Amino acid sequence: MQIDEFESQFKSALKEHYTYGPVSIESCALITDLVGADAVRLTNIVKRLVPELPGTPYQRTERLSWHTLGGDRYSSVKSMLAEVEKIRPDILVVQRNLKTDPDDLVCGLSNYLDALTQTCRTPVLLLPELTLDQLEEQISEPLEVMVQTPHLVGDSSLINWGLRFALPNGRLYLVHIENKRVFDQYIDIISRIPEIHTDIAQDSLREKLLSLPSEFIEQARSVLRSKEPMIDVHGIVELGHRIVDYRRLIETHNIELVITYTQDEHLTAINTIAYSLAIAFRDVPILLL
């Protein structure tokens, strides 16, 4: 078997192209277990995360209506979902550890959040695990936004959501990290096939795996230079260890909002990467689409 035959499966793949499409948000809902003045205070804080669009030569004007679903308005997952159905917001902002002791959730998310991500199609913006005072101090309109997916190629909607949150003069990072552990496993298998030159296969596979998302990102950046010239769009494509490298990128670029998909077309539950990010990165807001 020749290496060009092995590569043919990649070359036969149709190139995906980014499609620009502004995301519209008109209604937002905060779900919290706080009540009264504390719930109102949290609502005012999180409004910074989903800013209204004031209107510029490149952006439309957009005004938002906010709803607060405090802890006195639901007592179970079922009643919470019923309240969400009444409101039908375009986006949900959700406090971590709803009606749950944080010490009981060292390695997981709450039943409330699991239900929202698995039964609702509404995007969920998960707040950091901070006190009200800490949120007041740290939450601001996001200027450094990162979108992440294991399948960045073809994910136009993910980029479009990122644009909605990256304010004018902000930065949007389009990040794709190939799983090095999986890559190494395939190379190990290939090394056991005498007909394939392992070194050539390794270099060719790495190049192709990284070139496809890189080409997609560059095409998207080309479109956005004319559509959203006030937003600085960067592409980052690497082969590495996802959670470790995402943490490095978040810290290096002072990321203020991470955006990722929760659903896989072949799964009914939240996908592994999104779940891992939600658990590992408790100090940064994460938008789960």
CSV table of N, CA and C in Angstrom, one decimal, residues 46-102:
chain,number,residue,atom,x,y,z
A,46,VAL,N,-24.7,39.6,35.4
A,46,VAL,CA,-24.5,38.8,34.2
A,46,VAL,C,-25.0,39.5,33.0
A,47,LYS,N,-25.7,40.6,33.1
A,47,LYS,CA,-26.0,41.4,31.9
A,47,LYS,C,-24.7,41.8,31.1
A,48,ARG,N,-23.6,41.9,31.9
A,48,ARG,CA,-22.4,42.3,31.2
A,48,ARG,C,-21.9,41.2,30.3
A,49,LEU,N,-22.2,40.0,30.6
A,49,LEU,CA,-21.7,38.9,29.7
A,49,LEU,C,-22.5,38.8,28.4
A,50,VAL,N,-23.7,39.3,28.4
A,50,VAL,CA,-24.5,39.3,27.2
A,50,VAL,C,-24.9,40.7,26.9
A,51,PRO,N,-24.0,41.5,26.4
A,51,PRO,CA,-24.2,42.9,26.2
A,51,PRO,C,-25.2,43.2,25.0
A,52,GLU,N,-25.9,44.2,25.1
A,52,GLU,CA,-26.7,44.7,24.0
A,52,GLU,C,-25.8,45.2,22.9
A,53,LEU,N,-26.3,45.1,21.6
A,53,LEU,CA,-25.5,45.7,20.5
A,53,LEU,C,-26.0,47.1,20.3
A,54,PRO,N,-25.1,48.1,20.5
A,54,PRO,CA,-25.5,49.5,20.4
A,54,PRO,C,-25.7,50.0,18.9
A,55,GLY,N,-25.2,49.2,18.0
A,55,GLY,CA,-25.3,49.6,16.6
A,55,GLY,C,-24.0,50.3,16.1
A,56,THR,N,-23.4,49.8,15.1
A,56,THR,CA,-22.2,50.4,14.5
A,56,THR,C,-22.4,50.2,13.0
A,57,PRO,N,-21.4,50.8,12.2
A,57,PRO,CA,-21.5,50.6,10.8
A,57,PRO,C,-21.5,49.1,10.4
A,58,TYR,N,-21.0,48.2,11.3
A,58,TYR,CA,-20.9,46.8,11.0
A,58,TYR,C,-21.8,45.9,11.9
A,59,GLN,N,-22.5,46.5,12.8
A,59,GLN,CA,-23.4,45.8,13.7
A,59,GLN,C,-24.7,46.4,13.8
A,60,ARG,N,-25.8,45.6,13.9
A,60,ARG,CA,-27.1,46.1,14.1
A,60,ARG,C,-27.3,46.5,15.6
A,61,THR,N,-28.4,47.3,15.8
A,61,THR,CA,-28.8,47.6,17.2
A,61,THR,C,-29.6,46.4,17.7
A,62,GLU,N,-29.4,46.0,18.9
A,62,GLU,CA,-30.1,44.9,19.5
A,62,GLU,C,-30.4,45.2,21.0
A,63,ARG,N,-31.7,45.2,21.4
A,63,ARG,CA,-32.0,45.4,22.8
A,63,ARG,C,-32.5,44.1,23.3
A,64,LEU,N,-32.2,43.8,24.6
A,64,LEU,CA,-32.5,42.5,25.2
A,64,LEU,C,-33.5,42.6,26.3
A,65,SER,N,-34.4,41.6,26.5
A,65,SER,CA,-35.2,41.5,27.6
A,65,SER,C,-34.7,40.4,28.5
A,66,TRP,N,-34.7,40.7,29.8
A,66,TRP,CA,-34.2,39.7,30.8
A,66,TRP,C,-35.2,39.2,31.7
A,67,HIS,N,-35.1,37.9,32.0
A,67,HIS,CA,-36.0,37.2,33.0
A,67,HIS,C,-35.1,36.6,34.1
A,68,THR,N,-35.6,36.7,35.3
A,68,THR,CA,-34.8,36.0,36.4
A,68,THR,C,-35.7,34.9,37.0
A,69,LEU,N,-35.1,33.7,36.9
A,69,LEU,CA,-35.8,32.5,37.4
A,69,LEU,C,-35.1,32.2,38.8
A,70,GLY,N,-35.6,32.8,39.8
A,70,GLY,CA,-34.9,32.7,41.1
A,70,GLY,C,-35.3,31.3,41.8
A,71,GLY,N,-34.6,31.1,42.9
A,71,GLY,CA,-34.7,29.8,43.6
A,71,GLY,C,-36.1,29.5,44.1
A,72,ASP,N,-36.9,30.6,44.3
A,72,ASP,CA,-38.3,30.4,44.8
A,72,ASP,C,-39.3,30.1,43.7
A,73,ARG,N,-38.8,30.0,42.5
A,73,ARG,CA,-39.8,29.8,41.4
A,73,ARG,C,-39.7,28.3,40.9
A,74,TYR,N,-38.8,27.5,41.4
A,74,TYR,CA,-38.8,26.1,41.1
A,74,TYR,C,-38.3,25.3,42.2
A,75,SER,N,-38.7,24.0,42.3
A,75,SER,CA,-38.3,23.2,43.4
A,75,SER,C,-37.7,21.8,42.9
A,76,SER,N,-37.7,21.6,41.6
A,76,SER,CA,-37.2,20.4,41.0
A,76,SER,C,-36.8,20.6,39.6
A,77,VAL,N,-36.1,19.6,39.0
A,77,VAL,CA,-35.7,19.8,37.6
A,77,VAL,C,-37.0,19.9,36.7
A,78,LYS,N,-38.0,19.2,37.0
A,78,LYS,CA,-39.2,19.3,36.2
A,78,LYS,C,-39.8,20.6,36.3
A,79,SER,N,-39.9,21.2,37.5
A,79,SER,CA,-40.6,22.5,37.6
A,79,SER,C,-39.7,23.6,37.0
A,80,MET,N,-38.4,23.4,37.0
A,80,MET,CA,-37.5,24.4,36.4
A,80,MET,C,-37.6,24.4,34.9
A,81,LEU,N,-37.7,23.2,34.3
A,81,LEU,CA,-37.9,23.1,32.9
A,81,LEU,C,-39.2,23.6,32.4
A,82,ALA,N,-40.2,23.5,33.3
A,82,ALA,CA,-41.5,24.1,32.9
A,82,ALA,C,-41.5,25.6,32.9
A,83,GLU,N,-40.7,26.2,33.8
A,83,GLU,CA,-40.6,27.6,33.9
A,83,GLU,C,-39.8,28.1,32.6
A,84,VAL,N,-38.8,27.4,32.3
A,84,VAL,CA,-38.0,27.7,31.1
A,84,VAL,C,-38.9,27.7,29.8
A,85,GLU,N,-39.8,26.7,29.8
A,85,GLU,CA,-40.7,26.5,28.6
A,85,GLU,C,-41.6,27.7,28.5
A,86,LYS,N,-42.0,28.3,29.6
A,86,LYS,CA,-42.9,29.4,29.6
A,86,LYS,C,-42.2,30.7,29.1
A,87,ILE,N,-40.9,30.8,29.4
A,87,ILE,CA,-40.2,32.0,29.0
A,87,ILE,C,-39.7,31.9,27.6
A,88,ARG,N,-39.2,30.7,27.2
A,88,ARG,CA,-38.6,30.4,25.9
A,88,ARG,C,-37.6,31.5,25.5
A,89,PRO,N,-36.5,31.6,26.3
A,89,PRO,CA,-35.5,32.6,26.0
A,89,PRO,C,-34.6,32.1,24.8
A,90,ASP,N,-33.8,33.1,24.3
A,90,ASP,CA,-32.8,32.7,23.3
A,90,ASP,C,-31.6,32.2,23.9
A,91,ILE,N,-31.3,32.5,25.1
A,91,ILE,CA,-30.1,32.0,25.8
A,91,ILE,C,-30.4,32.0,27.3
A,92,LEU,N,-29.8,31.0,28.0
A,92,LEU,CA,-30.0,30.8,29.4
A,92,LEU,C,-28.6,31.0,30.1
A,93,VAL,N,-28.6,31.9,31.1
A,93,VAL,CA,-27.4,32.1,31.9
A,93,VAL,C,-27.7,31.3,33.2
A,94,VAL,N,-26.8,30.4,33.5
A,94,VAL,CA,-27.1,29.4,34.6
A,94,VAL,C,-26.0,29.5,35.7
A,95,GLN,N,-26.4,29.6,36.9
A,95,GLN,CA,-25.5,29.6,38.1
A,95,GLN,C,-25.1,28.1,38.3
A,96,ARG,N,-23.8,27.9,38.6
A,96,ARG,CA,-23.3,26.6,38.9
A,96,ARG,C,-24.0,26.1,40.2
A,97,ASN,N,-24.0,24.7,40.3
A,97,ASN,CA,-24.4,24.1,41.6
A,97,ASN,C,-25.7,24.5,42.1
A,98,LEU,N,-26.7,24.5,41.2
A,98,LEU,CA,-28.1,25.0,41.5
A,98,LEU,C,-28.6,24.1,42.6
A,99,LYS,N,-29.0,24.7,43.8
A,99,LYS,CA,-29.6,24.0,44.9
A,99,LYS,C,-28.8,22.7,45.3
A,100,THR,N,-27.5,22.8,45.2
A,100,THR,CA,-26.7,21.7,45.5
A,100,THR,C,-25.4,22.1,46.2
A,101,ASP,N,-25.0,21.4,47.2
A,101,ASP,CA,-23.8,21.7,48.0
A,101,ASP,C,-22.6,21.5,47.0
A,102,PRO,N,-21.8,22.6,46.8
A,102,PRO,CA,-20.6,22.4,45.9
A,102,PRO,C,-19.7,21.3,46.3
